[in-house]
Coordinates of C-alpha atoms in Angstrom, one line a residue:
M1 CA 17.4 1.0 -13.3
C2 CA 15.5 1.7 -10.0
A3 CA 17.2 2.7 -6.8
T4 CA 16.8 -0.6 -5.2
Q5 CA 19.0 -2.2 -7.7
G6 CA 22.0 -0.1 -7.1
E7 CA 22.0 2.6 -9.8
Q8 CA 21.3 6.3 -9.3
P9 CA 17.6 7.1 -9.6
C10 CA 16.3 10.1 -11.5
A11 CA 13.1 12.2 -11.5
C12 CA 10.1 10.4 -12.7
L13 CA 6.5 10.9 -13.8
Y14 CA 5.5 11.5 -10.2
T15 CA 8.3 14.0 -9.5
R16 CA 9.6 11.6 -6.8
V17 CA 12.9 9.9 -7.0
L18 CA 12.5 6.7 -5.0
L19 CA 9.9 4.0 -4.8
P20 CA 7.0 5.5 -2.9
L21 CA 4.4 7.6 -4.6
P22 CA 4.2 11.3 -3.8
P23 CA 3.6 12.0 -0.1
T24 CA -0.1 12.2 0.4
P25 CA -2.4 13.5 3.2
S26 CA -3.1 10.9 5.8
T27 CA -6.8 11.3 5.2
C28 CA -7.9 11.2 1.5
S29 CA -11.5 12.0 1.2
G30 CA -11.9 11.2 -2.5
A31 CA -11.1 8.2 -4.7
P32 CA -7.3 8.2 -4.6
C33 CA -5.1 8.5 -7.7
P34 CA -1.3 8.2 -7.5
T35 CA -0.9 10.9 -10.1
G36 CA -3.6 13.2 -8.8
H37 CA -1.8 14.9 -6.0
R38 CA -0.2 18.3 -6.5
R39 CA 3.4 18.1 -7.8
R40 CA 6.1 19.0 -5.4
E41 CA 9.4 20.6 -6.3
R42 CA 12.3 18.5 -5.1
G43 CA 16.0 19.1 -5.0
P44 CA 18.6 17.2 -7.0
T45 CA 18.9 13.4 -6.5
P46 CA 21.9 12.4 -4.3
G47 CA 24.7 10.5 -5.8
P48 CA 27.0 8.0 -4.0
P49 CA 28.4 8.9 -0.6
Q50 CA 31.4 11.3 -1.1
K51 CA 33.3 14.0 0.8
M52 CA 31.6 17.4 0.6
A53 CA 33.4 20.2 -1.2
S54 CA 33.7 23.5 0.5
E55 CA 31.0 25.1 -1.7
D56 CA 28.7 22.3 -0.7
I57 CA 29.3 23.0 3.0
T58 CA 28.5 26.7 2.3
K59 CA 25.3 25.8 0.7
L60 CA 24.4 23.5 3.6
A61 CA 25.1 26.2 6.0
E62 CA 22.8 28.6 4.1
S63 CA 20.1 26.0 4.0
L64 CA 20.4 25.4 7.8
A65 CA 20.1 29.1 8.3
K66 CA 16.5 28.6 7.2
T67 CA 16.0 25.9 9.9
K68 CA 12.8 26.5 11.8
V69 CA 12.9 26.5 15.6
G70 CA 9.8 26.9 17.7
G71 CA 7.5 25.2 20.1
R72 CA 10.5 23.0 21.2
Q73 CA 10.6 21.8 17.6
L74 CA 13.7 21.6 15.4
S75 CA 12.8 21.4 11.7
F76 CA 14.9 20.6 8.7
K77 CA 11.8 19.9 6.7
G78 CA 12.0 20.1 2.9
Q79 CA 15.6 21.3 2.7
S80 CA 16.8 18.6 0.4
L81 CA 19.9 18.0 2.6
K82 CA 22.1 15.2 1.3
L83 CA 23.6 13.6 4.4
N84 CA 25.8 10.7 3.4
T85 CA 28.8 10.9 5.7
A86 CA 29.5 12.0 9.3
E87 CA 31.0 15.2 7.9
D88 CA 27.9 16.0 5.9
A89 CA 25.8 15.8 9.1
E90 CA 28.0 17.9 11.3
E91 CA 25.9 21.1 11.1
V92 CA 22.7 19.1 11.7
I93 CA 24.2 17.4 14.7
K94 CA 25.3 20.7 16.1
Q95 CA 21.8 22.1 15.9
I96 CA 20.4 19.0 17.7
E97 CA 23.1 19.0 20.4
E98 CA 22.6 22.8 21.1
F99 CA 18.8 22.5 21.3
D100 CA 17.7 22.2 24.9
G101 CA 14.4 20.5 25.7
L102 CA 14.0 19.2 22.1
E103 CA 10.5 17.6 21.8
A104 CA 10.0 17.3 18.1
L105 CA 12.5 16.7 15.2
R106 CA 11.5 17.1 11.6
L107 CA 13.7 15.5 9.0
E108 CA 11.2 15.2 6.1
G109 CA 12.3 15.9 2.6
N110 CA 15.9 15.1 3.1
T111 CA 18.1 12.1 2.5
V112 CA 20.0 10.3 5.3
G113 CA 22.6 7.6 4.7
V114 CA 23.8 4.9 7.1
E115 CA 26.9 6.7 8.3
A116 CA 25.0 10.0 8.8
A117 CA 22.2 8.3 10.6
K118 CA 24.7 6.8 13.1
V119 CA 26.1 10.2 14.1
I120 CA 22.7 11.8 14.2
A121 CA 21.6 9.0 16.4
K122 CA 24.6 9.7 18.8
A123 CA 23.4 13.2 19.2
L124 CA 19.8 12.0 20.0
E125 CA 21.0 9.7 22.8
K126 CA 20.9 12.7 25.1
K127 CA 17.5 14.0 24.0
S128 CA 15.2 12.3 26.6
E129 CA 12.4 14.8 26.1
L130 CA 11.9 14.0 22.4
K131 CA 8.3 13.1 21.8
R132 CA 7.6 13.5 18.1
C133 CA 9.7 12.1 15.2
H134 CA 8.6 13.5 11.9
W135 CA 10.8 11.3 9.7
S136 CA 8.8 10.8 6.6
D137 CA 10.4 10.9 3.1
M138 CA 13.9 11.0 4.5
F139 CA 15.6 8.3 2.5
T140 CA 15.2 9.7 -1.0
G141 CA 17.6 8.0 -3.4
R142 CA 18.8 5.4 -0.9
L143 CA 19.2 1.7 -1.6
R144 CA 16.5 -0.3 0.2
S145 CA 19.3 -2.2 2.0
E146 CA 20.5 1.1 3.6
I147 CA 17.3 2.0 5.3
P148 CA 17.0 -0.7 8.0
P149 CA 20.4 -0.1 9.5
A150 CA 19.8 3.6 9.5
L151 CA 16.4 3.1 11.3
I152 CA 18.0 0.7 13.8
S153 CA 20.6 3.4 14.7
L154 CA 18.0 6.1 15.2
G155 CA 15.7 3.7 17.1
D156 CA 18.4 2.5 19.4
A157 CA 19.3 6.1 20.2
L158 CA 15.7 6.9 21.3
I159 CA 15.7 3.8 23.5
T160 CA 19.1 4.8 25.1
A161 CA 17.8 8.4 25.6
G162 CA 14.8 7.1 27.5
A163 CA 12.5 9.1 25.2
Q164 CA 8.8 8.6 25.5
L165 CA 7.4 9.0 22.0
V166 CA 3.9 10.4 21.3
E167 CA 4.2 10.4 17.5
L168 CA 6.3 8.4 15.0
D169 CA 5.9 9.2 11.3
L170 CA 7.9 7.1 8.8
S171 CA 5.6 7.6 5.8
D172 CA 6.8 7.8 2.2
N173 CA 10.0 5.8 2.9
A174 CA 10.4 2.8 0.6
F175 CA 11.7 0.4 3.1
G176 CA 9.5 -2.6 2.3
P177 CA 9.1 -5.6 4.6
D178 CA 12.7 -5.6 5.7
G179 CA 12.5 -2.0 6.8
V180 CA 9.9 -2.8 9.4
R181 CA 12.6 -4.9 11.1
G182 CA 14.5 -1.6 11.3
F183 CA 12.1 -0.1 13.8
E184 CA 10.7 -3.3 15.3
A185 CA 12.9 -3.1 18.4
L186 CA 11.9 0.5 18.9
L187 CA 8.2 -0.3 18.8
K188 CA 8.6 -3.0 21.4
S189 CA 10.7 -0.8 23.7
P190 CA 9.6 1.6 26.6
A191 CA 10.2 4.5 24.2
C192 CA 6.9 3.6 22.5
Y193 CA 4.8 2.6 25.5
T194 CA 3.4 6.2 25.3
L195 CA 2.9 6.2 21.5
Q196 CA -0.4 7.8 20.3
E197 CA 0.2 8.3 16.6
L198 CA 1.9 5.8 14.2
K199 CA 2.1 6.9 10.6
L200 CA 3.5 4.5 8.0
N201 CA 1.8 5.6 4.8
N202 CA 3.2 4.4 1.4
C203 CA 6.1 2.3 2.7
G204 CA 5.6 -0.9 0.7
M205 CA 5.5 -3.0 3.8
G206 CA 3.6 -5.9 2.1
I207 CA 2.0 -8.8 4.0
G208 CA 5.2 -9.7 5.7
G209 CA 5.8 -6.2 7.0
G210 CA 2.2 -6.0 8.1
K211 CA 2.6 -9.1 10.2
I212 CA 5.9 -8.0 11.7
L213 CA 4.3 -4.6 12.6
A214 CA 1.2 -6.3 14.1
A215 CA 3.4 -8.6 16.3
A216 CA 5.5 -5.6 17.5
L217 CA 2.4 -3.6 18.5
K218 CA 1.0 -6.6 20.4
E219 CA 4.3 -7.0 22.2
C220 CA 4.4 -3.3 23.0
H221 CA 0.9 -3.5 24.5
R222 CA 1.8 -6.6 26.5
K223 CA 5.0 -5.0 28.0
S224 CA 3.4 -1.6 28.6
S225 CA 0.4 -3.3 30.3
A226 CA 2.8 -5.1 32.6
Q227 CA 4.1 -1.7 33.6
G228 CA 0.6 -0.5 34.4
K229 CA 0.3 1.9 31.5
P230 CA -1.0 0.0 28.4
L231 CA -0.2 1.3 25.0
A232 CA -3.0 3.7 24.0
L233 CA -2.5 4.2 20.3
K234 CA -5.0 6.8 18.9
I235 CA -4.1 7.3 15.2
F236 CA -2.9 4.6 12.8
V237 CA -2.0 5.3 9.2
A238 CA -0.8 2.7 6.8
G239 CA -2.2 3.4 3.3
R240 CA -0.7 2.1 0.1
N241 CA 1.3 -0.7 1.7
R242 CA 0.0 -3.9 -0.1
L243 CA -1.1 -5.4 3.2
E244 CA -3.8 -7.5 1.5
N245 CA -6.0 -9.8 3.6
D246 CA -3.3 -11.5 5.6
G247 CA -1.6 -8.2 6.6
A248 CA -4.9 -6.6 7.4
T249 CA -6.0 -9.6 9.5
A250 CA -2.8 -9.6 11.5
L251 CA -3.2 -5.8 12.2
A252 CA -6.9 -6.3 13.1
E253 CA -5.8 -8.7 15.9
A254 CA -3.4 -6.0 17.2
F255 CA -6.2 -3.4 17.0
G256 CA -8.5 -5.6 19.0
I257 CA -6.0 -5.9 21.7
I258 CA -5.2 -2.2 21.8
G259 CA -8.8 -1.0 21.9
T260 CA -8.1 2.8 22.0
L261 CA -8.0 3.8 18.3
E262 CA -9.6 7.0 17.2
E263 CA -8.5 7.1 13.6
V264 CA -7.6 4.3 11.2
H265 CA -6.4 5.1 7.7
M266 CA -5.7 2.1 5.5
P267 CA -6.6 3.1 1.9
Q268 CA -5.3 1.3 -1.2
N269 CA -4.1 -2.0 0.4
G270 CA -5.7 -4.6 -1.8
I271 CA -7.9 -5.8 1.1
N272 CA -10.9 -8.0 0.2
H273 CA -13.9 -9.1 2.3
P274 CA -12.0 -11.5 4.6
G275 CA -9.6 -8.7 5.7
I276 CA -12.4 -6.1 5.8
T277 CA -14.4 -8.4 8.0
A278 CA -11.5 -8.9 10.4
L279 CA -11.0 -5.2 10.6
A280 CA -14.7 -4.7 11.2
Q281 CA -14.6 -7.1 14.2
A282 CA -11.6 -5.2 15.6
F283 CA -13.2 -1.8 15.1
A284 CA -16.2 -2.9 17.1
I285 CA -14.0 -3.1 20.2
N286 CA -12.4 0.3 19.7
P287 CA -15.4 2.4 20.9
L288 CA -13.5 5.8 20.5
L289 CA -13.2 5.5 16.7
K290 CA -13.9 8.8 14.9
V291 CA -12.4 8.2 11.5
I292 CA -12.4 5.1 9.3
N293 CA -10.7 5.5 6.0
L294 CA -10.5 2.3 3.9
N295 CA -10.8 4.0 0.5
D296 CA -10.0 1.9 -2.5
N297 CA -10.1 -1.6 -1.0
T298 CA -12.7 -4.3 -2.1
F299 CA -15.5 -4.8 0.4
T300 CA -18.2 -6.5 -1.8
E301 CA -21.5 -7.2 0.0
K302 CA -19.9 -9.5 2.6
G303 CA -17.4 -6.9 3.8
A304 CA -19.9 -4.0 3.6
V305 CA -22.5 -5.9 5.7
A306 CA -19.8 -6.8 8.3
M307 CA -18.6 -3.2 8.5
A308 CA -22.2 -1.9 8.7
E309 CA -22.8 -4.2 11.8
T310 CA -19.7 -2.7 13.4
L311 CA -20.9 0.9 12.7
K312 CA -24.1 0.2 14.7
A313 CA -21.9 -0.3 17.8
L314 CA -19.8 2.8 17.4
R315 CA -21.0 6.2 18.7
Q316 CA -18.2 8.6 18.0
I317 CA -17.8 8.1 14.2
E318 CA -17.3 11.4 12.4
V319 CA -15.8 10.3 9.0
I320 CA -16.6 7.2 7.0
N321 CA -14.5 6.9 3.8
F322 CA -15.5 3.8 1.9
G323 CA -15.1 5.4 -1.6
D324 CA -14.0 3.1 -4.4
C325 CA -14.6 0.1 -2.2
L326 CA -17.2 -1.8 -4.3
V327 CA -19.8 -2.0 -1.5
R328 CA -22.5 -2.2 -4.2
S329 CA -26.2 -1.7 -3.6
K330 CA -26.8 -4.3 -0.9
G331 CA -23.7 -3.1 1.0
A332 CA -24.8 0.5 0.7
V333 CA -28.3 -0.3 2.1
A334 CA -26.7 -2.1 5.1
I335 CA -24.5 1.0 5.7
A336 CA -27.5 3.3 5.3
E337 CA -29.3 1.3 8.0
A338 CA -26.4 1.7 10.4
V339 CA -26.3 5.4 9.7
K340 CA -30.0 5.8 10.3
E341 CA -29.9 4.0 13.6
G342 CA -27.2 6.1 15.1
L343 CA -23.9 7.9 14.2
H344 CA -25.3 11.3 15.2
K345 CA -21.8 12.8 15.1
L346 CA -21.2 11.9 11.5
K347 CA -19.6 14.7 9.4
E348 CA -18.6 12.9 6.2
L349 CA -19.8 9.9 4.4
N350 CA -18.0 8.8 1.2
L351 CA -19.5 6.0 -0.9
S352 CA -18.3 7.2 -4.2
F353 CA -17.4 4.8 -7.1
C354 CA -18.9 1.8 -5.4
E355 CA -21.3 0.6 -8.1
I356 CA -24.4 1.6 -6.1
K357 CA -27.6 1.8 -8.1
R358 CA -30.4 4.4 -7.8
D359 CA -32.7 2.9 -5.2
A360 CA -29.8 2.1 -2.9
A361 CA -28.3 5.6 -3.3
L362 CA -31.7 7.1 -2.4
T363 CA -31.9 4.9 0.7
V364 CA -28.5 6.3 1.8
A365 CA -29.8 9.9 1.3
E366 CA -33.0 9.1 3.3
A367 CA -30.8 7.7 6.1
I368 CA -29.1 11.1 6.8
E369 CA -32.2 13.1 7.5
D370 CA -31.4 13.8 11.2
K371 CA -27.6 14.0 10.8
S372 CA -27.3 17.7 11.8
E373 CA -23.4 17.5 11.9
L374 CA -23.1 16.1 8.4
E375 CA -20.9 18.3 6.2
K376 CA -20.3 16.1 3.1
L377 CA -22.1 13.2 1.3
D378 CA -20.2 11.8 -1.7
L379 CA -22.1 9.5 -4.0
N380 CA -20.3 10.4 -7.2
G381 CA -19.3 7.7 -9.7
N382 CA -22.2 5.4 -9.0
C383 CA -25.1 4.2 -11.2
L384 CA -27.9 6.6 -10.5
G385 CA -28.8 7.9 -14.0
E386 CA -30.0 11.4 -14.7
E387 CA -33.4 10.9 -13.1
G388 CA -31.7 9.2 -10.0
C389 CA -29.4 12.2 -9.6
E390 CA -32.4 14.6 -9.6
Q391 CA -34.3 12.5 -7.1
L392 CA -31.3 12.4 -4.8
Q393 CA -31.0 16.2 -4.9
E394 CA -34.8 16.5 -4.3
I395 CA -34.5 14.3 -1.2
L396 CA -31.7 16.4 0.3
E397 CA -33.4 19.7 -0.6
G398 CA -36.4 18.4 1.4
F399 CA -34.1 18.0 4.4
N400 CA -32.5 21.4 3.7
M401 CA -29.2 19.6 3.2
A402 CA -28.6 20.0 -0.6
A403 CA -25.4 21.9 0.1
I404 CA -23.6 18.8 1.6
L405 CA -24.0 16.7 -1.6
G406 CA -20.8 16.4 -3.6
S407 CA -20.5 16.5 -7.3
L408 CA -22.3 13.8 -9.4
S409 CA -20.4 14.6 -12.6
D410 CA -18.9 11.1 -12.9
D411 CA -22.2 9.2 -12.5
E412 CA -22.1 6.1 -14.6
G413 CA -25.8 6.3 -15.5
E414 CA -28.6 3.9 -14.7
E415 CA -28.0 0.3 -15.9
E416 CA -30.5 -1.6 -18.1
E417 CA -32.0 -4.9 -16.9
E418 CA -29.6 -6.9 -19.1
E419 CA -26.7 -5.1 -17.6
E420 CA -28.0 -5.7 -14.1
E421 CA -28.3 -9.4 -14.8
E422 CA -24.8 -9.5 -16.1
E423 CA -23.6 -7.6 -13.1
E424 CA -25.3 -10.1 -10.7
E425 CA -23.5 -12.9 -12.6
E426 CA -20.2 -11.1 -12.3
E427 CA -20.8 -10.6 -8.6
E428 CA -21.4 -14.4 -8.2
E429 CA -18.3 -15.1 -10.2
E430 CA -16.2 -12.7 -8.1
E431 CA -17.5 -14.3 -4.9
E432 CA -16.6 -17.8 -6.2
D433 CA -13.1 -16.5 -7.3
E434 CA -12.6 -15.0 -3.9
E435 CA -13.5 -18.2 -2.2
E436 CA -11.2 -20.1 -4.5
E437 CA -8.4 -17.6 -3.8
E438 CA -9.0 -18.0 0.0
E439 CA -8.8 -21.8 -0.3
Q440 CA -5.6 -21.5 -2.4
Q441 CA -4.0 -19.1 0.2
Q442 CA -4.9 -21.4 3.0
Q443 CA -3.4 -24.3 1.2
Q444 CA -0.2 -22.3 0.5
S445 CA 0.0 -21.3 4.1
K446 CA -0.2 -25.0 5.1
E447 CA 2.5 -25.8 2.6
R448 CA 4.7 -23.1 4.0
G449 CA 4.1 -24.4 7.5
Q450 CA 3.7 -20.8 8.8
G451 CA 0.8 -21.3 11.2
E452 CA 1.2 -18.6 13.9
K453 CA 4.9 -17.9 13.0
E454 CA 4.2 -14.4 11.8
S455 CA 7.6 -12.9 12.3
M456 CA 9.7 -15.8 10.9
T457 CA 12.1 -14.7 8.1
P458 CA 11.8 -16.2 4.6
K459 CA 15.0 -18.2 5.3
K460 CA 13.6 -19.7 8.5
I461 CA 10.4 -20.6 6.7
L462 CA 12.3 -22.4 4.0
D463 CA 14.6 -24.1 6.6
S464 CA 11.6 -25.3 8.5
Q465 CA 10.3 -26.8 5.2
D466 CA 13.5 -28.5 4.6
S467 CA 13.5 -30.1 8.1
T468 CA 10.0 -31.6 7.8
P469 CA 10.0 -35.3 7.3
V470 CA 6.9 -35.4 5.1
P471 CA 8.0 -35.5 1.4
S472 CA 6.5 -32.9 -0.9
P473 CA 4.4 -34.2 -3.8
P474 CA 6.2 -34.1 -7.1
V475 CA 5.6 -31.1 -9.3
D476 CA 5.9 -30.7 -13.1
V477 CA 5.6 -27.7 -15.4
A478 CA 2.0 -28.5 -16.4
T479 CA 1.0 -28.6 -12.7
F480 CA 2.7 -25.4 -11.9
L481 CA 1.2 -23.5 -14.9
A482 CA -2.3 -24.9 -14.1
F483 CA -2.2 -24.0 -10.4
P484 CA 0.7 -21.7 -9.8
S485 CA 2.2 -21.1 -6.4
P486 CA 5.6 -19.9 -5.1
E487 CA 6.2 -23.3 -3.5
K488 CA 5.5 -25.2 -6.7
L489 CA 7.9 -23.0 -8.6
L490 CA 10.7 -23.6 -6.1
R491 CA 10.0 -27.3 -6.1
L492 CA 10.6 -27.5 -9.8
G493 CA 14.2 -27.1 -8.9
P494 CA 17.1 -25.0 -10.2
K495 CA 16.2 -25.9 -13.8
C496 CA 12.7 -24.5 -13.5
S497 CA 13.5 -21.7 -15.9
V498 CA 14.8 -24.0 -18.6
L499 CA 11.9 -26.5 -18.2
I500 CA 9.2 -23.9 -18.5
A501 CA 10.9 -22.2 -21.5
Q502 CA 11.3 -25.6 -23.2
Q503 CA 7.7 -26.5 -22.8
T504 CA 6.2 -23.2 -23.9
D505 CA 5.6 -22.7 -27.7
A506 CA 7.4 -19.4 -28.2
S507 CA 5.8 -18.8 -31.6
D508 CA 2.3 -18.7 -30.0
V509 CA 1.8 -15.2 -28.5
E510 CA -1.2 -16.2 -26.4
K511 CA 0.7 -19.2 -24.8
V512 CA 3.7 -16.9 -24.0
V513 CA 1.4 -14.3 -22.4
T514 CA -0.4 -16.9 -20.4
A515 CA 2.8 -18.5 -19.2
L516 CA 4.3 -15.1 -18.3
L517 CA 1.2 -14.2 -16.3
R518 CA 1.2 -17.5 -14.4
I519 CA 4.9 -17.1 -13.5
S520 CA 4.6 -13.5 -12.4
S521 CA 1.4 -14.3 -10.3
V522 CA 3.6 -16.0 -7.7
F523 CA 6.1 -13.1 -7.4
K524 CA 7.1 -12.3 -3.8
D525 CA 9.7 -10.0 -2.3
E526 CA 11.4 -13.0 -0.7
A527 CA 14.7 -13.7 -2.3
P528 CA 14.3 -17.3 -3.4
V529 CA 10.9 -16.7 -5.0
K530 CA 11.9 -13.4 -6.6
T531 CA 15.0 -14.9 -8.1
A532 CA 13.1 -17.9 -9.5
V533 CA 10.5 -15.7 -11.1
H534 CA 13.1 -13.4 -12.6
E535 CA 15.2 -16.3 -14.0
T536 CA 12.1 -18.2 -15.4
T537 CA 10.8 -15.0 -17.0
D538 CA 14.2 -14.3 -18.6
A539 CA 14.5 -17.8 -20.1
L540 CA 10.9 -17.6 -21.5
M541 CA 11.0 -14.1 -22.8
K542 CA 14.5 -14.3 -24.3
K543 CA 13.4 -17.4 -26.2
A544 CA 10.3 -15.6 -27.4
F545 CA 11.8 -12.3 -28.4
T546 CA 14.7 -13.9 -30.3
S547 CA 12.3 -16.2 -32.2
A548 CA 11.9 -15.1 -35.9
T549 CA 8.2 -15.9 -35.8
F550 CA 7.3 -14.1 -32.6
N551 CA 5.3 -10.9 -33.0
S552 CA 6.3 -8.4 -30.4
D553 CA 3.5 -6.0 -31.1
A554 CA 0.9 -8.7 -30.8
F555 CA 2.5 -9.8 -27.5
I556 CA 2.3 -6.3 -25.9
T557 CA -1.3 -5.9 -27.1
S558 CA -2.4 -9.3 -25.7
L559 CA -0.6 -8.6 -22.4
L560 CA -2.3 -5.3 -21.9
I561 CA -5.7 -6.9 -22.6
H562 CA -5.1 -9.7 -20.1
M563 CA -4.0 -7.0 -17.6
G564 CA -7.3 -5.2 -18.1
L565 CA -5.6 -2.1 -19.5
L566 CA -6.8 -2.5 -23.0
K567 CA -10.3 -3.4 -24.2
S568 CA -10.9 -6.4 -26.5
E569 CA -13.8 -7.3 -28.7
E570 CA -13.7 -10.8 -27.1
K571 CA -14.6 -11.2 -23.4
I572 CA -11.3 -11.9 -21.7
K573 CA -11.1 -12.0 -17.9
A574 CA -8.3 -9.8 -16.6
V575 CA -5.9 -11.1 -14.0
P576 CA -7.1 -10.5 -10.4
S577 CA -4.0 -8.7 -9.3
L578 CA -1.5 -6.7 -11.3
Y579 CA 1.2 -6.5 -8.6
G580 CA 3.1 -9.6 -9.8
I581 CA 3.2 -8.8 -13.5
L582 CA 4.1 -5.1 -12.8
M583 CA 7.0 -6.2 -10.6
T584 CA 8.1 -8.7 -13.2
L585 CA 7.8 -6.2 -16.1
N586 CA 10.0 -3.8 -14.0
H587 CA 12.7 -6.5 -14.2
M588 CA 11.9 -7.5 -17.9
V589 CA 12.2 -4.0 -19.4
Q590 CA 15.8 -3.6 -18.1
Q591 CA 17.0 -6.7 -19.9
D592 CA 18.8 -6.7 -23.2
Y593 CA 16.2 -9.0 -24.8
F594 CA 13.3 -6.6 -24.2
P595 CA 12.6 -4.5 -27.3
K596 CA 13.0 -0.9 -26.3
S597 CA 10.3 0.1 -28.9
L598 CA 7.7 -1.4 -26.6
A599 CA 8.6 0.8 -23.6
P600 CA 6.6 3.9 -24.7
V601 CA 3.5 1.7 -25.4
L602 CA 3.8 0.1 -22.0
S603 CA 4.4 3.5 -20.3
A604 CA 1.4 5.1 -21.9
F605 CA -1.0 2.4 -20.7
V606 CA 0.4 2.1 -17.2
T607 CA 0.2 5.9 -16.8
K608 CA -3.5 6.0 -17.5
P609 CA -5.9 6.1 -14.6
N610 CA -7.1 2.6 -13.8
R611 CA -8.5 1.1 -10.6
A612 CA -6.6 -2.1 -10.9
L613 CA -3.3 -0.1 -11.2
D614 CA -4.3 2.2 -8.3
S615 CA -4.4 -0.8 -6.0
C616 CA -0.8 -1.6 -6.9
S617 CA 0.6 1.9 -6.7
F618 CA 3.9 0.8 -5.3
A619 CA 4.7 -1.6 -8.2
R620 CA 3.2 0.8 -10.7
H621 CA 5.5 3.6 -9.6
M622 CA 8.6 1.3 -9.7
L623 CA 7.8 0.3 -13.3
L624 CA 7.1 3.9 -14.5
Q625 CA 10.3 5.1 -12.9
T626 CA 12.3 2.4 -14.6
L627 CA 10.6 3.0 -18.0
H628 CA 11.4 6.7 -17.6
Q629 CA 15.1 6.0 -17.2
L630 CA 15.4 3.7 -20.3

């Protein structure tokens, strides 16, 4: 069972012990892979809070003897300290209290509980000179419910101290949307009016957390502007957070207001062209931008063209990382035009794994002729073919720039005419699907009555629905399965699980797989929806697995095909997002009805490198961790 559900976690495939993937660099120049980063040795996983034995205190004292002090910085980094109680934290508190002029505190690679956080916070209340909080990966093994109160205590202490932060790093902490509430007050306070670097990589914030964060940043800018010193944020990092279009759009609005950004790192967030376009518009009014890292999102031509227009207006750009972003040929040509027209400070251009064909790739190469500062051009994993690769190298040799070209070892080869026609059809289908998805999301937003209420809690949203006098249209099982949405599932009522199970033929594997995928597609972290999805899944799958005629092996095969993890002779369209089914499977595999013989099969396919899985790294990691513990 995973840490968020109350049992002790253990080491998993990623050598991490909680939900986030391994801590990663804030700038990833290649196509990201959750299993590709170097393994890092970690200490033992903490158990429940308990009183420390004398030998434990001795070990802690030995560990603290290694504490690094220098440059007004106190570092406990990577010491695997297990700080559950006030007593556990005594030595840490002593070090903090005795450190005069403390400007930077490093707590990465330890685990801090609620009680320990409170007493550490008390010590920080007198540290008015504190400027940098390196607090990434400091809640290993904690329940997700423990993290917000711990963050609130620490944040309140900084406010009380009158600190003026320059850097706040909370990366690789699995706090989810609720965790953003834990430091929301801190972000809005005078302690963050001076903030220049905000790092929230791999925290599982989701759309809700992204909206809360955006609102807090806007409020911070408003308040600090009233004091005559507007928030001047320079570096923003929020990769691997499942922000999607809505979260990215909310943050784009905040970026547009701030206007001082120099680096933005938002890889692997499931952002499509609407969100990319919103970000592009915001970047255009941040003239100091030097680094844009949006690796492994989905631009398509629309997003790429919008971003290319923005690049024409920026003069300080040094790094463009659009690797694995599906800019395709038309998008690559638009970006090449922007590069050719300006960007004289450009040092790195990454357009790898973007389904770019030969002619477009050659256009990109020709565009960099006068870019004397360029150090790296990455066009690996595209569709150039052997001849195209040779032509690319010849062009760069002609510019005396052959050394900057990265490897082309993963080139997909030049496509035939028939394949090109099929690809064009697929592109059109994808655009239609995206438009349908946008319309569906807009409709769902209207049903939820959210409007501009970004920071409303799920309970308030549901309460506001209950208070509206307009009756909701009736919903039946067929309507839900045909056009699934969280609201429709909830409107089926408390018997939704029974109704769906009753009306699904459990002897038909395909019907069961289809129903499961439709149910899981509406999964959300909000309690009512999450509970409804889990209960409905349990009713359906318990009925199926206990049926004498149900073929479990055929079920897992069909499910993997529909998830796009296993090829089929028939042309079957994979589900657009794996997040919901991965989160649902994480619940399913822990239930008594789930055949444990299927776990190794599922684990093998979820472990394999796959772009669709990479974009759902948070959910993928949770499932792999759970499977490893079975």
